[in-house]
Amino acid sequence: MSIKTLFTLVTLAVAAVAAPSHRATCSGGRTASNAVCCKWFDVLDDIQANLFDGGECGEEVHELTFHDAIGFSKSNPKAGGGADGSIIAFSEIETNFPANLGTDDIVEQQRPLAIKHGVSFGDFIQFAGAVGVSNCVGGPRIQFLAGRSNVSVAAQLGTVPEPADSVTKILARMGDAGFSPSEVVDLLISHTVAAQDHVDPTIHGSPFDSTPSDFDPQFFVETLLKGTAFPGNGSQTGGALSPLPGEFRLASDGLLARDPRTACEWQSFVNNQALMVSRFEKVMAKMAVLGQNPRTLVDCSEVIPVPKKATSNTGFIPSGKTLRDIEASCKTKPFPKLPVVSGPIVPVPPVPPS
Ligand code: HEM
Ligand SMILES: *[C@@H]1O[C@H](CO)[C@@H](O)[C@H](O)[C@H]1NC(C)=O
Ligand SMILES: *[C@@H]1O[C@H](CO)[C@@H](O)[C@H](O)[C@H]1NC(C)=O
């Protein structure tokens, strides 16, 4: 080796060490640490414009993240492939499961977008879910790992918990998918931006709390209020008495809020929005890679928008109710004092259809 070649090699080595970290240039002047993340900016623009009407809090969309991923079982590897996109690929099987009623609309909205951008169904579902909740006031910023295979396995009937299931049955099913009782509560943070259409089909878009487009702790407060009436056409399988006109309570949510195995995690969120968001980010990151090997995926979290900050860290007692209406259920900690809104009971309006 000549001195000159050696010199060149040394210069190159020094240049490599000193080189500024190279970021890939993506569309719209945006950059990414890994070039494979660039296409997700285009997917982002498309779903913000066409799935979320210019960036609204996409509450129904993250339901699919769960219904796809939960087709996973430690005890029965044949139960499904986890977060693999099978709810889209095998929609004719999976969207007909009773627990997946109503998911067919979202599946058919997402399918053409995933195909258009050439991304796997599994990636698309988890990405859209993370973007949807990032649009909510106070929303989480969920990790997004890209690169799931487009090959999936149809989930088996019975992997998705149902609202009429007992707490023991729900915790057993979720435990078999790898989630502790506290993590089941953490996953249910999703219900703070959610509504029902199918448990009682006579009322549409009846939300699970009075602030369904805010990622706030109201769901955890209001599920603990004493139930007084049904918002729709009386008692339904999977429904329970709710505290406010127009508001819907799933039977499973009412029971999990009060069960000794889950009540303290439930109560921990009523005055702690920040804790709620951090727990949700953690458990959603876990759920999004069920059945996947995360080491084979690329971290494209930087594409997920930064949500607007929450306006308050605490939930409140809605007007017309008092702290005495709370059915406190955590045996080891007193229920915290919450702000009480004065005035008469205000009916909760339905969330508009998307
Ligand atoms: C114990 C587990 C769970 C049960 C029994 C359950 C049950 C339900 C039911 C019955 C509905 C109403 C569907 C309808 O009638 O239209 C619903 C809505 C919803 N759930 Fe869950 N769920 C569970 C966990 C989760 C998880 C883990 C997530 C997400 C990570 C999730 C996200 C949602 C969303 C976003 C909606 C609202 C859909 C809409 O607004 O149309 N749920 N859930
Ligand atoms: C994923 O599979 C579906 C068929 O289930 C196909 O239509 C789609 O083009 C595939 N997407 C990719 C990125 O390969
Ligand atoms: C309401 O429920 C009653 C009985 O529970 C049933 O006969 C009636 O058809 C229901 N109404 C609607 C609009 O579904």
CSV table of C-alpha atoms and ligand atoms in Angstrom, one decimal:
chain,number,residue,atom,x,y,z
A,1,MET,CA,0.0,0.0,0.0
A,2,SER,CA,1.5,3.4,-1.0
A,3,ILE,CA,1.7,6.2,1.5
A,4,LYS,CA,-0.8,8.1,-0.6
A,5,THR,CA,-3.4,5.3,-0.5
A,6,LEU,CA,-2.8,5.0,3.2
A,7,PHE,CA,-3.3,8.7,3.6
A,8,THR,CA,-6.5,8.6,1.6
A,9,LEU,CA,-7.8,5.7,3.8
A,10,VAL,CA,-7.0,7.6,7.0
A,11,THR,CA,-8.7,10.7,5.6
A,12,LEU,CA,-11.8,8.7,4.7
A,13,ALA,CA,-11.9,7.1,8.1
A,14,VAL,CA,-11.7,10.4,9.8
A,15,ALA,CA,-14.4,11.8,7.5
A,16,ALA,CA,-16.7,8.9,8.3
A,17,VAL,CA,-16.3,9.5,12.0
A,18,ALA,CA,-16.7,13.3,11.7
A,19,ALA,CA,-19.6,13.2,9.2
A,20,PRO,CA,-22.8,14.8,10.4
A,21,SER,CA,-25.5,12.2,11.0
A,22,HIS,CA,-27.2,11.8,7.6
A,23,ARG,CA,-30.9,12.3,7.5
A,24,ALA,CA,-32.9,11.2,4.5
A,25,THR,CA,-34.8,13.9,2.7
A,26,CYS,CA,-38.5,13.1,2.4
A,27,SER,CA,-41.5,14.9,0.7
A,28,GLY,CA,-42.6,18.3,1.9
A,29,GLY,CA,-39.1,19.2,3.1
A,30,ARG,CA,-39.4,16.7,6.0
A,31,THR,CA,-36.5,14.4,7.0
A,32,ALA,CA,-36.2,11.0,8.5
A,33,SER,CA,-33.4,9.2,10.3
A,34,ASN,CA,-34.1,6.1,8.0
A,35,ALA,CA,-35.0,6.5,4.4
A,36,VAL,CA,-37.6,3.7,4.7
A,37,CYS,CA,-39.6,6.1,7.0
A,38,CYS,CA,-40.1,8.6,4.2
A,39,LYS,CA,-43.1,6.9,2.6
A,40,TRP,CA,-44.9,7.1,6.0
A,41,PHE,CA,-45.0,10.9,5.6
A,42,ASP,CA,-47.0,10.4,2.4
A,43,VAL,CA,-49.3,7.9,4.1
A,44,LEU,CA,-49.7,10.5,7.0
A,45,ASP,CA,-50.7,13.3,4.6
A,46,ASP,CA,-53.2,10.9,2.9
A,47,ILE,CA,-54.9,9.6,6.0
A,48,GLN,CA,-55.0,13.1,7.6
A,49,ALA,CA,-56.8,14.4,4.5
A,50,ASN,CA,-58.9,11.4,3.7
A,51,LEU,CA,-59.5,9.3,6.8
A,52,PHE,CA,-59.5,12.1,9.5
A,53,ASP,CA,-61.1,15.0,7.5
A,54,GLY,CA,-58.0,17.2,7.9
A,55,GLY,CA,-56.8,15.9,11.2
A,56,GLU,CA,-59.7,15.2,13.6
A,57,CYS,CA,-59.4,13.0,16.6
A,58,GLY,CA,-59.9,9.6,14.8
A,59,GLU,CA,-61.6,7.8,17.6
A,60,GLU,CA,-63.0,4.8,15.8
A,61,VAL,CA,-59.8,4.0,13.9
A,62,HIS,CA,-57.7,2.8,16.8
A,63,GLU,CA,-60.3,0.1,17.6
A,64,LEU,CA,-58.8,-1.8,14.7
A,65,THR,CA,-55.3,-1.8,16.3
A,66,PHE,CA,-56.8,-3.9,19.1
A,67,HIS,CA,-59.1,-6.1,17.1
A,68,ASP,CA,-56.2,-7.0,14.7
A,69,ALA,CA,-53.5,-7.5,17.4
A,70,ILE,CA,-55.5,-9.4,19.9
A,71,GLY,CA,-55.8,-12.4,17.6
A,72,PHE,CA,-52.7,-13.8,19.4
A,73,SER,CA,-52.4,-16.5,22.0
A,74,LYS,CA,-49.4,-17.8,24.0
A,75,SER,CA,-51.2,-21.1,24.6
A,76,ASN,CA,-52.5,-21.6,21.1
A,77,PRO,CA,-50.2,-20.4,18.3
A,78,LYS,CA,-52.9,-21.2,15.8
A,79,ALA,CA,-55.3,-18.5,17.2
A,80,GLY,CA,-53.9,-15.9,14.9
A,81,GLY,CA,-50.8,-13.9,14.1
A,82,GLY,CA,-51.2,-10.8,16.3
A,83,ALA,CA,-50.7,-7.4,14.8
A,84,ASP,CA,-50.4,-8.8,11.3
A,85,GLY,CA,-53.1,-7.1,9.3
A,86,SER,CA,-55.3,-10.2,9.2
A,87,ILE,CA,-58.5,-8.3,10.0
A,88,ILE,CA,-58.1,-6.6,6.6
A,89,ALA,CA,-56.6,-9.6,4.7
A,90,PHE,CA,-59.2,-12.0,6.1
A,91,SER,CA,-62.0,-9.5,6.6
A,92,GLU,CA,-64.6,-11.8,5.3
A,93,ILE,CA,-63.8,-14.1,8.2
A,94,GLU,CA,-62.9,-11.7,11.0
A,95,THR,CA,-65.3,-8.8,10.5
A,96,ASN,CA,-68.1,-11.4,10.9
A,97,PHE,CA,-67.1,-12.3,14.4
A,98,PRO,CA,-69.7,-10.8,16.7
A,99,ALA,CA,-67.0,-9.0,18.7
A,100,ASN,CA,-65.9,-7.2,15.5
A,101,LEU,CA,-69.3,-5.9,14.5
A,102,GLY,CA,-68.9,-2.5,12.8
A,103,THR,CA,-65.2,-2.9,12.0
A,104,ASP,CA,-66.0,-3.7,8.4
A,105,ASP,CA,-66.5,0.0,7.5
A,106,ILE,CA,-63.0,1.0,8.8
A,107,VAL,CA,-61.5,-2.1,7.2
A,108,GLU,CA,-62.8,-1.1,3.8
A,109,GLN,CA,-61.7,2.5,4.3
A,110,GLN,CA,-58.1,1.4,5.2
A,111,ARG,CA,-57.7,-1.4,2.6
A,112,PRO,CA,-57.4,0.9,-0.5
A,113,LEU,CA,-55.1,3.3,1.2
A,114,ALA,CA,-52.7,0.6,2.3
A,115,ILE,CA,-52.7,-0.9,-1.2
A,116,LYS,CA,-52.2,2.6,-2.8
A,117,HIS,CA,-49.1,3.2,-0.7
A,118,GLY,CA,-47.7,-0.3,-1.0
A,119,VAL,CA,-47.5,-0.8,2.8
A,120,SER,CA,-48.6,-4.0,4.6
A,121,PHE,CA,-52.0,-4.1,6.2
A,122,GLY,CA,-50.4,-4.8,9.6
A,123,ASP,CA,-48.3,-1.6,9.4
A,124,PHE,CA,-51.1,0.5,8.1
A,125,ILE,CA,-53.5,-0.4,10.9
A,126,GLN,CA,-51.1,0.4,13.7
A,127,PHE,CA,-49.9,3.6,11.9
A,128,ALA,CA,-53.4,4.9,11.4
A,129,GLY,CA,-54.4,4.2,15.0
A,130,ALA,CA,-51.3,6.1,16.3
A,131,VAL,CA,-52.1,9.0,14.0
A,132,GLY,CA,-55.8,9.0,14.9
A,133,VAL,CA,-55.1,9.4,18.6
A,134,SER,CA,-52.3,11.9,18.1
A,135,ASN,CA,-55.0,14.2,16.7
A,136,CYS,CA,-56.9,14.2,20.0
A,137,VAL,CA,-56.4,17.0,22.5
A,138,GLY,CA,-54.0,15.6,25.1
A,139,GLY,CA,-53.4,12.6,23.0
A,140,PRO,CA,-50.5,10.1,23.2
A,141,ARG,CA,-47.6,9.9,20.8
A,142,ILE,CA,-47.5,6.1,20.2
A,143,GLN,CA,-44.3,4.5,19.0
A,144,PHE,CA,-44.6,3.3,15.4
A,145,LEU,CA,-42.4,0.5,14.1
A,146,ALA,CA,-42.6,-0.2,10.3
A,147,GLY,CA,-41.9,-3.4,8.4
A,148,ARG,CA,-44.5,-6.0,9.4
A,149,SER,CA,-44.9,-8.7,6.7
A,150,ASN,CA,-48.0,-8.5,4.6
A,151,VAL,CA,-48.5,-12.2,5.1
A,152,SER,CA,-51.0,-12.9,7.9
A,153,VAL,CA,-53.0,-15.6,9.6
A,154,ALA,CA,-56.8,-15.3,10.1
A,155,ALA,CA,-57.6,-14.9,13.8
A,156,GLN,CA,-59.8,-17.5,15.4
A,157,LEU,CA,-63.3,-16.8,16.8
A,158,GLY,CA,-63.2,-15.9,20.5
A,159,THR,CA,-59.9,-13.9,20.7
A,160,VAL,CA,-61.6,-10.5,21.0
A,161,PRO,CA,-63.1,-9.9,24.5
A,162,GLU,CA,-66.8,-9.0,24.5
A,163,PRO,CA,-68.6,-6.5,26.7
A,164,ALA,CA,-70.8,-9.1,28.3
A,165,ASP,CA,-67.8,-11.2,29.4
A,166,SER,CA,-67.0,-11.5,33.1
A,167,VAL,CA,-63.8,-9.8,34.5
A,168,THR,CA,-62.3,-13.3,35.0
A,169,LYS,CA,-62.9,-14.3,31.4
A,170,ILE,CA,-61.5,-11.0,30.1
A,171,LEU,CA,-58.4,-11.1,32.3
A,172,ALA,CA,-57.8,-14.7,31.3
A,173,ARG,CA,-58.1,-14.0,27.6
A,174,MET,CA,-55.9,-10.9,27.8
A,175,GLY,CA,-53.4,-12.7,30.1
A,176,ASP,CA,-53.1,-15.4,27.4
A,177,ALA,CA,-52.2,-12.6,24.9
A,178,GLY,CA,-49.5,-11.4,27.4
A,179,PHE,CA,-51.2,-8.6,29.3
A,180,SER,CA,-51.4,-8.2,33.1
A,181,PRO,CA,-54.7,-7.0,34.8
A,182,SER,CA,-53.2,-3.5,35.1
A,183,GLU,CA,-52.2,-3.5,31.4
A,184,VAL,CA,-55.8,-4.4,30.5
A,185,VAL,CA,-56.9,-1.2,32.3
A,186,ASP,CA,-54.1,0.7,30.5
A,187,LEU,CA,-55.4,-0.6,27.1
A,188,LEU,CA,-58.9,0.6,28.1
A,189,ILE,CA,-57.6,4.2,28.1
A,190,SER,CA,-58.7,3.9,24.5
A,191,HIS,CA,-62.3,4.1,25.7
A,192,THR,CA,-61.9,7.7,26.7
A,193,VAL,CA,-62.2,8.6,23.0
A,194,ALA,CA,-64.9,6.1,22.1
A,195,ALA,CA,-68.6,5.5,21.5
A,196,GLN,CA,-70.9,2.6,20.7
A,197,ASP,CA,-73.2,1.9,17.8
A,198,HIS,CA,-73.9,-1.8,18.0
A,199,VAL,CA,-74.4,-2.9,21.6
A,200,ASP,CA,-77.6,-0.8,21.5
A,201,PRO,CA,-78.3,-0.1,17.8
A,202,THR,CA,-81.2,2.1,18.7
A,203,ILE,CA,-78.9,5.0,19.7
A,204,HIS,CA,-76.0,6.0,17.5
A,205,GLY,CA,-72.6,7.2,18.5
A,206,SER,CA,-73.3,7.2,22.3
A,207,PRO,CA,-70.0,8.0,23.9
A,208,PHE,CA,-68.5,6.3,27.0
A,209,ASP,CA,-67.8,9.6,28.7
A,210,SER,CA,-68.9,13.2,28.4
A,211,THR,CA,-65.8,14.4,26.6
A,212,PRO,CA,-65.2,11.8,23.9
A,213,SER,CA,-62.9,13.9,21.7
A,214,ASP,CA,-60.5,14.8,24.6
A,215,PHE,CA,-57.9,12.3,25.7
A,216,ASP,CA,-58.7,13.1,29.3
A,217,PRO,CA,-59.5,11.0,32.4
A,218,GLN,CA,-63.3,11.5,32.3
A,219,PHE,CA,-63.9,7.9,31.2
A,220,PHE,CA,-62.3,6.7,34.4
A,221,VAL,CA,-64.3,9.1,36.5
A,222,GLU,CA,-67.7,8.6,34.9
A,223,THR,CA,-67.5,4.7,34.8
A,224,LEU,CA,-67.2,5.0,38.6
A,225,LEU,CA,-70.4,7.1,39.0
A,226,LYS,CA,-73.4,5.2,40.2
A,227,GLY,CA,-75.4,4.1,37.1
A,228,THR,CA,-78.9,5.4,36.9
A,229,ALA,CA,-80.5,4.8,33.5
A,230,PHE,CA,-79.9,3.3,30.0
A,231,PRO,CA,-79.4,5.9,27.3
A,232,GLY,CA,-81.2,3.9,24.6
A,233,ASN,CA,-83.8,1.3,24.4
A,234,GLY,CA,-83.4,-0.3,27.8
A,235,SER,CA,-81.1,-3.0,29.0
A,236,GLN,CA,-78.9,-4.7,26.3
A,237,THR,CA,-76.5,-7.6,26.5
A,238,GLY,CA,-73.1,-6.0,27.1
A,239,GLY,CA,-74.6,-2.7,28.4
A,240,ALA,CA,-75.0,-1.3,31.9
A,241,LEU,CA,-76.7,1.5,33.6
A,242,SER,CA,-74.9,4.8,32.9
A,243,PRO,CA,-74.8,8.0,35.0
A,244,LEU,CA,-75.7,10.6,32.3
A,245,PRO,CA,-78.4,10.7,29.6
A,246,GLY,CA,-76.8,9.9,26.2
A,247,GLU,CA,-73.8,8.3,27.8
A,248,PHE,CA,-73.2,4.5,27.3
A,249,ARG,CA,-71.6,2.2,29.8
A,250,LEU,CA,-70.2,-1.1,28.6
A,251,ALA,CA,-70.9,-3.8,31.2
A,252,SER,CA,-67.2,-4.9,31.1
A,253,ASP,CA,-66.0,-1.3,31.7
A,254,GLY,CA,-68.4,-1.0,34.7
A,255,LEU,CA,-67.1,-4.2,36.2
A,256,LEU,CA,-63.4,-3.7,35.5
A,257,ALA,CA,-63.7,-0.3,37.2
A,258,ARG,CA,-64.9,-2.0,40.4
A,259,ASP,CA,-63.1,-5.3,40.5
A,260,PRO,CA,-60.4,-5.7,43.2
A,261,ARG,CA,-57.9,-6.9,40.5
A,262,THR,CA,-58.2,-3.7,38.4
A,263,ALA,CA,-59.9,-1.0,40.5
A,264,CYS,CA,-56.7,0.7,41.8
A,265,GLU,CA,-55.1,1.0,38.4
A,266,TRP,CA,-58.5,2.4,37.2
A,267,GLN,CA,-58.7,5.0,40.0
A,268,SER,CA,-55.0,6.0,39.5
A,269,PHE,CA,-56.0,7.8,36.3
A,270,VAL,CA,-58.9,9.9,37.6
A,271,ASN,CA,-56.7,12.9,38.5
A,272,ASN,CA,-53.6,12.1,36.5
A,273,GLN,CA,-53.9,12.6,32.7
A,274,ALA,CA,-50.1,12.5,32.3
A,275,LEU,CA,-49.8,9.1,33.9
A,276,MET,CA,-52.7,7.9,31.7
A,277,VAL,CA,-50.9,9.0,28.6
A,278,SER,CA,-47.6,7.4,29.5
A,279,ARG,CA,-49.3,4.1,30.4
A,280,PHE,CA,-51.2,4.1,27.2
A,281,GLU,CA,-48.0,4.8,25.1
A,282,LYS,CA,-46.3,2.0,26.8
A,283,VAL,CA,-49.0,-0.6,26.5
A,284,MET,CA,-49.9,0.3,22.9
A,285,ALA,CA,-46.2,-0.1,21.9
A,286,LYS,CA,-46.4,-3.6,23.3
A,287,MET,CA,-49.7,-4.4,21.7
A,288,ALA,CA,-48.6,-3.1,18.3
A,289,VAL,CA,-45.9,-5.8,18.0
A,290,LEU,CA,-47.8,-8.8,19.3
A,291,GLY,CA,-46.7,-11.8,17.1
A,292,GLN,CA,-43.9,-9.6,15.5
A,293,ASN,CA,-40.2,-9.5,16.1
A,294,PRO,CA,-39.5,-5.9,16.9
A,295,ARG,CA,-35.8,-6.3,16.0
A,296,THR,CA,-36.7,-6.7,12.4
A,297,LEU,CA,-38.8,-3.5,12.3
A,298,VAL,CA,-37.6,0.1,11.8
A,299,ASP,CA,-38.5,2.8,14.2
A,300,CYS,CA,-40.5,5.5,12.3
A,301,SER,CA,-42.1,7.1,15.4
A,302,GLU,CA,-40.8,10.5,14.3
A,303,VAL,CA,-43.5,10.5,11.6
A,304,ILE,CA,-46.3,10.5,14.2
A,305,PRO,CA,-47.5,14.1,14.8
A,306,VAL,CA,-47.0,15.7,18.2
A,307,PRO,CA,-50.4,16.0,19.9
A,308,LYS,CA,-51.8,19.2,21.4
A,309,LYS,CA,-51.2,19.5,25.2
A,310,ALA,CA,-54.0,18.6,27.5
A,311,THR,CA,-55.8,21.5,29.1
A,312,SER,CA,-55.9,19.9,32.6
A,313,ASN,CA,-54.3,17.0,34.4
A,314,THR,CA,-57.4,16.0,36.3
A,315,GLY,CA,-60.9,14.7,35.7
A,316,PHE,CA,-63.9,16.3,37.2
A,317,ILE,CA,-67.3,15.4,38.7
A,318,PRO,CA,-69.8,16.4,35.9
A,319,SER,CA,-72.6,18.8,36.7
A,320,GLY,CA,-75.6,17.3,38.5
A,321,LYS,CA,-73.4,14.8,40.3
A,322,THR,CA,-71.3,14.9,43.5
A,323,LEU,CA,-68.4,13.0,45.0
A,324,ARG,CA,-71.0,10.9,46.8
A,325,ASP,CA,-72.1,9.4,43.5
A,326,ILE,CA,-68.7,7.9,43.0
A,327,GLU,CA,-68.5,4.1,43.8
A,328,ALA,CA,-64.9,4.2,45.0
A,329,SER,CA,-63.5,0.7,44.6
A,330,CYS,CA,-59.8,0.7,45.3
A,331,LYS,CA,-59.3,-0.7,48.8
A,332,THR,CA,-55.8,0.6,49.3
A,333,LYS,CA,-56.2,4.3,48.3
A,334,PRO,CA,-58.9,6.8,49.1
A,335,PHE,CA,-60.6,8.3,46.1
A,336,PRO,CA,-59.0,11.7,45.4
A,337,LYS,CA,-60.9,15.0,45.7
A,338,LEU,CA,-61.9,16.1,42.2
A,339,PRO,CA,-63.2,19.4,41.0
A,340,VAL,CA,-67.0,19.4,40.9
A,341,VAL,CA,-68.8,21.2,38.1
A,342,SER,CA,-71.9,22.9,39.4
A,343,GLY,CA,-75.3,23.1,37.7
A,344,PRO,CA,-77.9,20.6,36.4
A,345,ILE,CA,-77.3,17.3,34.7
A,346,VAL,CA,-76.3,17.9,31.0
A,347,PRO,CA,-77.2,15.2,28.5
A,348,VAL,CA,-74.2,13.9,26.5
A,349,PRO,CA,-74.7,14.5,22.8
A,350,PRO,CA,-73.9,11.7,20.3
A,351,VAL,CA,-70.6,11.8,18.5
A,352,PRO,CA,-71.2,12.6,14.8
A,353,PRO,CA,-70.7,9.7,12.4
A,354,SER,CA,-67.4,9.8,10.5
B,1,HEM,C1,-61.9,-5.6,27.6
B,1,HEM,C2,-61.6,-5.3,26.4
B,1,HEM,C3,-62.6,-4.5,25.5
B,1,HEM,C4,-63.9,-4.7,25.3
B,1,HEM,C5,-64.8,-5.8,25.9
B,1,HEM,C6,-64.3,-3.7,24.3
B,1,HEM,C7,-65.6,-3.5,23.8
B,1,HEM,C8,-66.0,-2.5,23.0
B,1,HEM,C9,-67.4,-2.3,22.5
B,1,HEM,C10,-68.5,-3.3,22.7
B,1,HEM,C11,-67.4,-1.2,21.8
B,1,HEM,C12,-68.6,-0.6,21.1
B,1,HEM,C13,-68.6,-1.0,19.7
B,1,HEM,C14,-69.9,-0.5,19.0
B,1,HEM,O1,-70.9,-0.9,19.5
B,1,HEM,O2,-69.8,0.2,18.0
B,1,HEM,C15,-66.1,-0.6,21.9
B,1,HEM,C16,-65.7,0.5,21.3
B,1,HEM,C17,-64.4,0.9,21.1
B,1,HEM,N1,-63.3,0.3,21.6
B,1,HEM,FE1,-63.3,-1.2,22.9
B,1,HEM,N2,-63.3,-2.9,24.0
B,1,HEM,C18,-62.2,-3.4,24.7
B,1,HEM,C19,-60.9,-3.0,24.6
B,1,HEM,C20,-60.5,-2.0,23.7
B,1,HEM,C21,-59.1,-1.7,23.4
B,1,HEM,C22,-57.9,-2.4,24.0
B,1,HEM,C23,-59.1,-0.7,22.4
B,1,HEM,C24,-58.0,0.0,21.7
B,1,HEM,C25,-56.7,-0.1,22.0
B,1,HEM,C26,-60.5,-0.4,22.2
B,1,HEM,C27,-60.9,0.6,21.3
B,1,HEM,C28,-62.2,1.0,21.1
B,1,HEM,C29,-62.6,2.1,20.4
B,1,HEM,C30,-61.7,3.1,19.7
B,1,HEM,C31,-64.0,2.1,20.3
B,1,HEM,C32,-64.9,3.1,19.7
B,1,HEM,C33,-65.4,2.7,18.3
B,1,HEM,C34,-66.3,3.8,17.7
B,1,HEM,O3,-66.2,5.0,18.2
B,1,HEM,O4,-67.0,3.5,16.7
B,1,HEM,N3,-61.3,-1.2,22.9
B,1,HEM,N4,-65.3,-1.4,22.6
B,2,LIG,C1,-51.0,-7.3,0.8
B,2,LIG,O1,-51.9,-8.4,0.5
B,2,LIG,C2,-53.1,-8.1,-0.2
B,2,LIG,C3,-53.9,-9.3,-0.4
B,2,LIG,O2,-54.3,-9.8,0.9
B,2,LIG,C4,-52.7,-7.4,-1.5
B,2,LIG,O3,-53.9,-6.9,-2.1
B,2,LIG,C5,-51.9,-6.2,-1.2
B,2,LIG,O4,-51.5,-5.6,-2.4
B,2,LIG,C6,-50.6,-6.6,-0.4
B,2,LIG,N1,-49.8,-5.5,-0.1
B,2,LIG,C7,-48.5,-5.5,-0.2
B,2,LIG,C8,-47.8,-4.2,0.2
B,2,LIG,O5,-47.9,-6.4,-0.6
B,3,LIG,C1,-87.0,-1.7,22.2
B,3,LIG,O1,-87.0,-2.8,23.1
B,3,LIG,C2,-88.3,-3.5,23.1
B,3,LIG,C3,-88.2,-4.6,24.1
B,3,LIG,O2,-87.1,-4.7,24.8
B,3,LIG,C4,-88.6,-4.0,21.7
B,3,LIG,O3,-89.8,-4.7,21.6
B,3,LIG,C5,-88.6,-2.8,20.7
B,3,LIG,O4,-88.7,-3.3,19.4
B,3,LIG,C6,-87.3,-2.1,20.8
B,3,LIG,N1,-87.3,-0.9,19.9
B,3,LIG,C7,-86.5,-0.6,19.0
B,3,LIG,C8,-86.6,0.6,18.2
B,3,LIG,O5,-85.6,-1.4,18.7
